[in-house]
Short mmCIF file of C-alpha atoms and ligand atoms in Angstrom, two decimals:
data_model
loop_
_atom_site.label_atom_id
_atom_site.label_comp_id
_atom_site.label_asym_id
_atom_site.label_seq_id
_atom_site.Cartn_x
_atom_site.Cartn_y
_atom_site.Cartn_z
CA MET A 1 109.18 11.83 9.41
CA LYS A 2 111.02 14.84 10.82
CA ASN A 3 113.71 14.13 13.41
CA VAL A 4 114.69 16.28 16.36
CA ILE A 5 117.76 15.78 18.52
CA LEU A 6 116.77 16.69 22.06
CA GLY A 7 119.86 17.32 24.18
CA VAL A 8 119.22 17.17 27.90
CA SER A 9 121.84 18.60 30.24
CA GLY A 10 121.93 18.33 34.01
CA GLY A 11 119.44 20.60 35.69
CA ILE A 12 116.19 20.22 37.59
CA ALA A 13 114.33 21.35 34.46
CA ALA A 14 115.27 18.00 32.87
CA TYR A 15 111.84 16.76 33.96
CA LYS A 16 110.26 19.31 31.58
CA ALA A 17 112.31 17.76 28.76
CA ALA A 18 110.41 14.51 29.31
CA ASP A 19 107.11 16.35 28.79
CA LEU A 20 108.57 18.02 25.70
CA ALA A 21 109.74 14.68 24.25
CA SER A 22 106.27 13.23 24.78
CA ARG A 23 104.58 16.23 23.13
CA LEU A 24 106.85 16.04 20.05
CA VAL A 25 106.28 12.30 19.67
CA LYS A 26 102.51 12.96 19.74
CA ARG A 27 103.06 15.39 16.85
CA ALA A 28 104.64 12.50 14.86
CA ILE A 29 108.20 13.81 15.29
CA GLY A 30 111.06 11.32 15.76
CA VAL A 31 112.96 12.32 18.89
CA ASP A 32 116.58 11.24 19.48
CA VAL A 33 117.50 12.08 23.05
CA ILE A 34 121.13 12.68 24.01
CA MET A 35 121.76 13.16 27.73
CA THR A 36 124.82 14.35 29.61
CA GLU A 37 126.11 12.35 32.57
CA ALA A 38 124.77 15.05 34.88
CA ALA A 39 121.30 14.89 33.28
CA ILE A 40 120.85 11.21 34.12
CA ARG A 41 121.12 12.12 37.81
CA PHE A 42 117.85 14.06 37.40
CA VAL A 43 115.84 11.84 34.99
CA GLY A 44 116.70 8.28 33.98
CA THR A 45 117.33 7.26 30.38
CA ALA A 46 114.49 4.73 30.68
CA THR A 47 111.94 7.56 30.87
CA PHE A 48 113.07 9.06 27.57
CA ARG A 49 113.45 5.64 25.92
CA ALA A 50 109.86 4.78 26.84
CA LEU A 51 108.53 8.15 25.68
CA THR A 52 110.39 8.28 22.35
CA GLY A 53 110.61 4.58 21.48
CA ARG A 54 114.25 5.22 20.51
CA PRO A 55 117.56 4.44 22.25
CA VAL A 56 118.85 7.24 24.47
CA ARG A 57 122.52 8.19 24.03
CA VAL A 58 124.88 9.32 26.74
CA ASP A 59 128.30 7.98 25.79
CA VAL A 60 130.24 8.65 22.56
CA PHE A 61 131.74 5.17 22.66
CA ASP A 62 128.50 3.29 23.22
CA GLU A 63 127.19 2.89 19.66
CA GLU A 64 127.17 -0.85 19.17
CA GLY A 65 124.22 -1.99 17.07
CA GLU A 66 122.91 1.56 16.80
CA ILE A 67 123.27 4.25 14.19
CA THR A 68 126.43 6.26 14.77
CA HIS A 69 126.36 9.74 16.24
CA VAL A 70 127.36 11.12 12.83
CA GLU A 71 124.33 9.46 11.20
CA LEU A 72 122.20 10.79 14.04
CA ALA A 73 123.49 14.30 13.31
CA GLN A 74 122.89 13.89 9.59
CA ARG A 75 119.25 12.90 9.89
CA ALA A 76 118.38 15.72 12.34
CA ASP A 77 116.01 18.42 11.12
CA LEU A 78 116.50 20.38 14.34
CA PHE A 79 118.96 20.30 17.23
CA LEU A 80 117.64 21.49 20.58
CA VAL A 81 119.23 21.54 24.03
CA ALA A 82 116.58 21.83 26.76
CA PRO A 83 117.47 22.40 29.49
CA ALA A 84 120.82 23.97 28.64
CA THR A 85 122.93 24.51 31.76
CA ALA A 86 125.60 27.22 32.08
CA ASN A 87 128.22 24.48 31.67
CA THR A 88 126.77 23.07 28.44
CA ILE A 89 126.21 26.58 27.04
CA ALA A 90 129.89 27.37 27.73
CA LYS A 91 131.02 24.18 25.97
CA LEU A 92 128.81 24.88 22.96
CA ALA A 93 130.05 28.47 22.75
CA HIS A 94 133.68 27.34 22.78
CA GLY A 95 133.29 24.36 20.46
CA LEU A 96 134.28 21.76 23.07
CA ALA A 97 133.43 18.19 22.19
CA ASP A 98 133.99 16.35 25.44
CA ASN A 99 130.68 14.47 25.56
CA LEU A 100 128.22 13.09 23.00
CA LEU A 101 125.89 16.10 23.15
CA THR A 102 128.56 18.72 22.49
CA THR A 103 130.17 16.49 19.85
CA VAL A 104 126.91 16.10 17.93
CA ALA A 105 126.28 19.86 18.24
CA LEU A 106 129.33 20.38 16.03
CA ALA A 107 128.25 17.80 13.48
CA VAL A 108 124.63 18.84 12.80
CA ASP A 109 123.63 20.80 9.72
CA CYS A 110 120.20 22.08 10.83
CA PRO A 111 118.77 24.89 12.99
CA ARG A 112 120.24 24.81 16.53
CA LEU A 113 118.32 25.98 19.58
CA VAL A 114 119.10 26.17 23.28
CA ALA A 115 116.70 26.71 26.17
CA PRO A 116 118.81 27.96 29.10
CA ALA A 117 117.82 26.98 32.65
CA MET A 118 119.80 28.07 35.68
CA ASN A 119 119.85 30.23 38.79
CA SER A 120 119.19 33.90 37.94
CA ARG A 121 122.53 35.13 39.30
CA MET A 122 124.38 32.54 37.23
CA TYR A 123 122.33 33.63 34.22
CA ALA A 124 123.27 37.28 34.82
CA ASP A 125 126.99 36.49 35.11
CA PRO A 126 128.93 38.21 32.30
CA ALA A 127 130.62 34.93 31.30
CA VAL A 128 127.25 33.23 30.75
CA GLN A 129 125.88 36.29 28.93
CA ALA A 130 128.97 36.39 26.69
CA ASN A 131 128.59 32.67 25.89
CA ILE A 132 124.92 33.15 25.01
CA ALA A 133 125.82 36.13 22.81
CA THR A 134 128.43 33.97 21.05
CA LEU A 135 125.88 31.24 20.38
CA ARG A 136 123.40 33.81 19.08
CA ASP A 137 126.06 35.27 16.76
CA ARG A 138 126.71 31.78 15.41
CA GLY A 139 123.06 31.31 14.49
CA TYR A 140 121.76 29.51 17.57
CA GLN A 141 118.24 30.48 18.56
CA ILE A 142 118.01 31.16 22.31
CA LEU A 143 114.63 30.22 23.82
CA GLY A 144 113.88 32.20 26.96
CA PRO A 145 114.63 31.83 29.76
CA ALA A 146 111.46 32.94 31.53
CA ALA A 147 111.44 34.82 34.81
CA GLY A 148 109.75 33.38 37.87
CA ARG A 149 110.32 31.27 40.94
CA LEU A 150 113.38 29.05 40.48
CA ALA A 151 114.09 25.62 41.97
CA CYS A 152 116.61 27.23 44.36
CA GLY A 153 113.78 29.33 45.83
CA GLU A 154 114.94 32.61 44.29
CA GLU A 155 112.90 34.70 41.87
CA GLY A 156 114.22 36.01 38.57
CA PRO A 157 115.12 35.08 35.01
CA GLY A 158 116.45 31.55 34.59
CA ARG A 159 113.42 29.27 34.32
CA MET A 160 113.34 27.05 31.28
CA LEU A 161 110.38 27.84 29.02
CA GLU A 162 107.41 25.52 29.46
CA ALA A 163 107.39 22.37 27.32
CA ALA A 164 104.24 23.54 25.50
CA GLU A 165 105.93 26.81 24.52
CA ILE A 166 109.00 25.03 23.17
CA GLU A 167 106.72 22.57 21.35
CA ASP A 168 105.04 25.51 19.55
CA LEU A 169 108.35 26.94 18.54
CA VAL A 170 109.77 23.63 17.33
CA MET A 171 106.62 22.92 15.31
CA ASN A 172 106.73 26.44 13.86
CA LEU A 173 110.28 25.81 12.67
CA LEU A 174 109.65 22.30 11.39
CA GLU A 175 106.41 23.09 9.58
CA ALA A 176 107.26 26.64 8.67
CA SER A 177 106.23 27.93 5.33
CA ASP A 178 106.62 31.55 4.45
CA GLY A 179 103.23 31.96 2.76
CA LEU A 180 102.33 34.80 5.14
CA LYS A 181 105.81 36.20 5.72
CA GLY A 182 105.64 39.84 6.72
CA VAL A 183 101.81 39.90 6.71
CA GLU A 184 100.19 41.55 9.77
CA VAL A 185 97.35 39.32 10.93
CA LEU A 186 94.91 40.24 13.69
CA VAL A 187 92.86 37.43 15.26
CA THR A 188 90.17 37.69 17.92
CA ALA A 189 89.18 34.74 20.07
CA GLY A 190 87.07 33.64 22.98
CA PRO A 191 83.99 35.03 24.67
CA THR A 192 83.55 38.41 26.31
CA ARG A 193 82.06 39.04 29.74
CA GLU A 194 79.49 41.68 30.59
CA HIS A 195 79.23 42.19 34.32
CA LEU A 196 75.91 42.70 36.13
CA ASP A 197 77.69 43.26 39.42
CA PRO A 198 81.15 42.40 40.83
CA VAL A 199 80.41 38.64 40.84
CA ARG A 200 77.96 37.94 38.02
CA PHE A 201 78.32 38.31 34.28
CA LEU A 202 76.70 37.45 30.94
CA SER A 203 78.91 35.40 28.63
CA ASN A 204 78.92 32.32 26.40
CA ALA A 205 80.74 28.99 26.12
CA SER A 206 83.39 30.01 23.59
CA SER A 207 86.71 28.51 24.73
CA GLY A 208 88.97 30.43 22.35
CA LYS A 209 90.27 27.18 20.79
CA MET A 210 89.31 28.16 17.24
CA GLY A 211 90.88 31.62 17.42
CA TYR A 212 94.07 30.43 19.13
CA ALA A 213 94.47 27.69 16.47
CA LEU A 214 94.15 30.36 13.75
CA ALA A 215 96.72 32.60 15.44
CA ARG A 216 99.13 29.67 15.81
CA GLU A 217 98.71 28.62 12.17
CA ALA A 218 99.20 32.14 10.82
CA ALA A 219 102.37 32.55 12.94
CA ARG A 220 103.65 29.22 11.67
CA ARG A 221 103.41 30.61 8.14
CA GLY A 222 105.52 33.63 8.97
CA ALA A 223 102.78 36.18 9.72
CA SER A 224 103.24 38.81 12.39
CA VAL A 225 100.23 37.91 14.52
CA THR A 226 98.31 39.81 17.18
CA LEU A 227 95.77 37.84 19.18
CA ILE A 228 93.10 39.75 21.07
CA SER A 229 91.32 37.40 23.40
CA GLY A 230 88.46 37.41 25.83
CA PRO A 231 88.82 35.38 29.05
CA THR A 232 89.95 31.81 28.29
CA HIS A 233 92.02 29.12 29.99
CA LEU A 234 94.35 28.82 27.01
CA ARG A 235 98.02 29.66 26.80
CA PRO A 236 98.75 32.22 24.06
CA PRO A 237 100.76 30.68 21.21
CA TYR A 238 104.49 31.40 21.44
CA GLY A 239 105.71 34.30 19.29
CA VAL A 240 102.28 35.90 18.99
CA SER A 241 101.64 39.38 20.35
CA PHE A 242 98.83 38.97 22.86
CA GLN A 243 96.24 41.27 24.41
CA ARG A 244 93.59 40.15 26.87
CA VAL A 245 90.25 41.94 27.09
CA THR A 246 87.10 41.31 29.09
CA THR A 247 84.15 43.14 27.54
CA THR A 248 82.97 43.62 23.96
CA GLU A 249 83.65 47.34 24.24
CA GLU A 250 87.25 46.62 25.28
CA MET A 251 87.59 44.22 22.36
CA PHE A 252 86.13 46.89 20.05
CA HIS A 253 88.75 49.47 21.11
CA ALA A 254 91.64 46.99 21.03
CA VAL A 255 90.69 45.85 17.51
CA MET A 256 90.15 49.37 16.17
CA LYS A 257 93.54 50.45 17.49
CA ARG A 258 95.27 47.72 15.48
CA PHE A 259 93.05 47.67 12.42
CA SER A 260 94.88 50.13 10.19
CA ALA A 261 98.18 48.24 10.67
CA SER A 262 96.55 44.87 9.86
CA ARG A 263 96.37 43.34 6.40
CA VAL A 264 94.17 40.46 7.53
CA VAL A 265 91.60 40.38 10.36
CA ILE A 266 89.99 37.12 11.45
CA LYS A 267 87.14 37.46 13.92
CA ALA A 268 86.72 34.06 15.56
CA ALA A 269 85.65 35.58 18.88
CA ALA A 270 82.11 35.32 20.18
CA PRO A 271 81.62 38.82 21.64
CA ALA A 272 78.46 39.40 23.66
CA ASP A 273 75.95 41.37 21.61
CA PHE A 274 74.43 42.97 24.72
CA ARG A 275 75.66 44.38 28.02
CA CYS A 276 73.78 45.46 31.11
CA GLY A 277 72.38 48.96 30.99
CA GLU A 278 73.83 49.44 34.43
CA THR A 279 76.67 47.50 36.11
CA ARG A 280 76.11 47.56 39.87
CA ARG A 281 79.12 48.32 42.03
CA GLU A 282 77.74 46.21 44.83
CA LYS A 283 76.57 42.63 44.68
CA ILE A 284 72.89 42.38 43.80
CA LYS A 285 71.08 40.87 46.81
CA LYS A 286 68.41 38.18 46.49
CA GLN A 287 65.06 39.60 47.43
CA GLY A 288 62.89 36.57 46.76
CA LYS A 289 61.25 38.24 43.76
CA GLU A 290 61.83 38.68 40.04
CA LEU A 291 64.77 40.69 38.87
CA SER A 292 64.56 42.50 35.53
CA LEU A 293 67.68 43.37 33.62
CA THR A 294 67.87 46.00 30.94
CA LEU A 295 70.32 45.03 28.24
CA VAL A 296 71.74 47.53 25.78
CA PRO A 297 73.38 46.64 22.48
CA ASN A 298 77.16 46.36 22.25
CA PRO A 299 79.05 47.66 19.22
CA ASP A 300 79.22 45.20 16.33
CA ILE A 301 82.98 45.13 15.82
CA LEU A 302 82.92 43.29 12.51
CA LEU A 303 80.27 45.56 11.01
CA GLU A 304 82.40 48.58 11.89
CA LEU A 305 85.53 46.94 10.44
CA GLY A 306 83.63 46.34 7.18
CA ARG A 307 82.77 50.04 7.05
CA ARG A 308 86.36 51.13 7.69
CA LYS A 309 88.02 48.53 5.45
CA ARG A 310 90.58 49.85 2.95
CA PRO A 311 91.26 48.20 -0.43
CA GLY A 312 93.69 45.33 0.07
CA GLN A 313 92.61 44.53 3.63
CA ILE A 314 91.04 41.11 4.12
CA LEU A 315 88.22 40.63 6.56
CA VAL A 316 87.19 37.16 7.72
CA GLY A 317 84.16 36.67 9.94
CA PHE A 318 82.52 33.69 11.56
CA ALA A 319 78.81 33.00 11.75
CA ALA A 320 77.37 30.92 14.56
CA GLU A 321 73.83 30.11 13.48
CA THR A 322 70.92 27.78 14.17
CA GLY A 323 68.96 26.80 11.05
CA GLY A 324 69.42 28.13 7.51
CA VAL A 325 73.08 28.48 8.40
CA GLU A 326 74.49 28.99 4.90
CA GLU A 327 71.90 31.55 3.86
CA LYS A 328 72.27 33.55 7.07
CA ALA A 329 76.07 33.45 6.73
CA ARG A 330 75.85 34.70 3.16
CA LYS A 331 73.72 37.65 4.32
CA LYS A 332 76.24 38.45 7.06
CA LEU A 333 79.07 38.32 4.52
CA ARG A 334 77.33 40.95 2.36
CA ARG A 335 76.06 43.19 5.19
CA LYS A 336 79.42 43.30 6.99
CA GLN A 337 81.40 43.63 3.70
CA LEU A 338 83.54 40.57 4.41
CA ASP A 339 85.89 38.73 2.08
CA MET A 340 85.15 35.40 3.67
CA ILE A 341 82.84 33.94 6.28
CA VAL A 342 83.15 30.68 8.17
CA ALA A 343 79.71 29.33 9.05
CA ASN A 344 79.19 26.88 11.88
CA ASP A 345 75.94 25.29 12.91
CA VAL A 346 75.50 25.65 16.66
CA SER A 347 72.20 23.78 16.83
CA GLY A 348 73.39 20.28 15.93
CA PRO A 349 74.88 17.55 18.09
CA GLU A 350 78.39 18.91 17.40
CA ASN A 351 78.11 22.36 18.93
CA PRO A 352 81.50 23.99 18.24
CA PHE A 353 81.43 26.16 21.38
CA GLY A 354 84.17 24.68 23.58
CA ALA A 355 84.59 21.57 21.41
CA ASP A 356 87.88 20.33 19.95
CA THR A 357 86.33 19.78 16.52
CA ASN A 358 84.16 21.80 14.17
CA THR A 359 82.23 21.29 10.94
CA VAL A 360 82.30 24.47 8.90
CA THR A 361 81.28 25.89 5.56
CA ILE A 362 83.62 28.49 4.10
CA ILE A 363 81.99 31.08 1.84
CA THR A 364 84.01 33.70 -0.02
CA SER A 365 82.76 36.99 -1.46
CA ASP A 366 83.21 35.66 -5.02
CA GLY A 367 80.42 33.16 -4.26
CA ARG A 368 82.54 30.04 -3.71
CA VAL A 369 81.23 27.68 -1.05
CA GLU A 370 83.15 24.82 0.52
CA SER A 371 81.64 22.53 3.13
CA LEU A 372 84.25 20.70 5.15
CA PRO A 373 83.68 17.49 7.12
CA SER A 374 84.10 17.44 10.89
CA MET A 375 87.77 17.93 11.80
CA SER A 376 89.97 19.28 14.59
CA LYS A 377 90.07 23.05 15.02
CA ASP A 378 93.78 22.95 14.11
CA GLU A 379 92.82 21.44 10.75
CA VAL A 380 89.97 23.92 10.28
CA ALA A 381 92.52 26.69 10.93
CA ARG A 382 94.82 25.28 8.23
CA HIS A 383 91.95 25.32 5.70
CA ILE A 384 90.98 28.89 6.60
CA ILE A 385 94.55 30.17 6.44
CA ASP A 386 95.03 28.39 3.07
CA ARG A 387 92.04 30.40 1.76
CA VAL A 388 93.45 33.61 3.25
CA GLU A 389 96.74 32.98 1.45
CA GLY A 390 94.77 32.43 -1.77
CA LEU A 391 92.90 35.73 -1.31
CA LEU A 392 96.18 37.59 -0.69
CA ARG A 393 97.72 36.08 -3.84
CA SER A 394 94.70 37.09 -5.93
CA ARG A 395 94.90 40.76 -4.84
O1 PMT B 1 85.97 29.52 20.94
P1 PMT B 1 85.61 28.09 20.55
O2 PMT B 1 85.09 27.29 21.73
O3 PMT B 1 86.73 27.41 19.82
O4 PMT B 1 84.38 28.15 19.54
C1 PMT B 1 84.52 28.73 18.28
C2 PMT B 1 83.30 29.57 17.90
C3 PMT B 1 82.08 28.70 17.79
C4 PMT B 1 83.08 30.68 18.95
C5 PMT B 1 83.66 30.24 16.52
O5 PMT B 1 83.81 29.22 15.59
C6 PMT B 1 82.57 31.21 16.07
O6 PMT B 1 81.62 30.84 15.42
N1 PMT B 1 82.76 32.52 16.38
C7 PMT B 1 81.75 33.56 16.11
C8 PMT B 1 80.68 33.53 17.16
C9 PMT B 1 79.71 34.67 16.97
O7 PMT B 1 79.73 35.61 17.72
O8 PMT B 1 78.95 34.56 15.89
P2 PMT B 1 77.92 35.69 15.38
O9 PMT B 1 77.24 35.04 14.24
O10 PMT B 1 77.11 36.19 16.55
O11 PMT B 1 78.85 36.87 14.91
C10 PMT B 1 79.27 37.01 13.57
C11 PMT B 1 80.64 37.64 13.47
O12 PMT B 1 80.58 38.95 14.05
C12 PMT B 1 81.71 36.88 14.21
O13 PMT B 1 82.89 36.92 13.43
C13 PMT B 1 81.90 37.68 15.51
O14 PMT B 1 83.26 37.63 15.96
C14 PMT B 1 81.53 39.09 15.07
N2 PMT B 1 80.92 39.92 16.12
C15 PMT B 1 79.82 39.49 16.80
C16 PMT B 1 79.25 40.31 17.75
C17 PMT B 1 79.81 41.60 18.00
N3 PMT B 1 79.30 42.40 18.90
N4 PMT B 1 80.90 41.97 17.31
C18 PMT B 1 81.46 41.17 16.39
O15 PMT B 1 82.47 41.53 15.74
#
């Protein structure tokens, strides 16, 4: 089991640290929480003890019956302070060891991260900026802060990153492999929307989960990832360059712009194959009679990528089919000149559109076929990216 020391210093964002602790525990990470005296005025130790199942430390001298703070430091795979106040950042920058958190910070031998959280004018103060620069020079990774509305009512930089964003980053560091280091990977995800009028559109039930999982997994392995996504409710994975599009034509142009710089393209999106011949500027009124729509074909992005592909580029498509899935996928693989296709059956009881799981068959251009059992989309992504790594090695 990997262990993370989560240092919590005294700011209103301490409540987000509770969410973060819970998320890491769900990912099977052991979380040792160390709080400052000021932090326990915002969130009680009992909350973190319940969430992590481990004792929560505040005092250097309170170690009876527990592992010592030196042992705690030794077993840590990652040391993270979130939220990090201006005061704690200053202590860390100057090597002070006047509480358990700052003492342990000096004793750990693992990556160290801080997620600052404070008022934007405090954050802009030269002393704080100099302390952050010192930490960065000493190898600390600084996470954020984000800009937005702060607890004090002001707007500006100083918000602690969201727990889900820090979770991504921590998992990237803990599970990092460098199998795709330096590789430019382009992923598309989600549905597209083709408007009939300002309020109505044609679309499908793709949620983007599959594509976002692929982008996250590729980033975790060191790739430089661009995610082009249709409208979804998902948060883009941290560290991934992100572009949102609405229509298939917009996706086409966004993909083509990035294609020559990409070594790997994975097309998990479900772009609409048709759009309306005419998009009305005004809302179409009900007239109590039939309404006929003329649909015109959209560009087939993947087909065009296959045509433009250079030697060395790897093209991965998906096939959403009903009946004769494997055979139809194989045909698509050949016609679109793909290196790999991931076939999913959308007729069965486990329709992958919007679901958390998927049952796929992976077919590669050398004729190899692998049918995987039902699994989470995160796991499917791991399998696909494993195959992509294999293809890159064989080139
Ligand atoms: O988003 P989720 O809810 O997680 O669901 C995932 C998924 C079911 C959408 C995904 O696994 C999937 O199957 N994506 C492809 C859906 C699709 O459009 O299939 P298709 O067989 O119609 O298209 C074949 C390939 O051509 C796909 O890679 C698609 O991205 C691409 N395509 C399709 C149409 C088009 N105009 N341009 C394209 O590039």
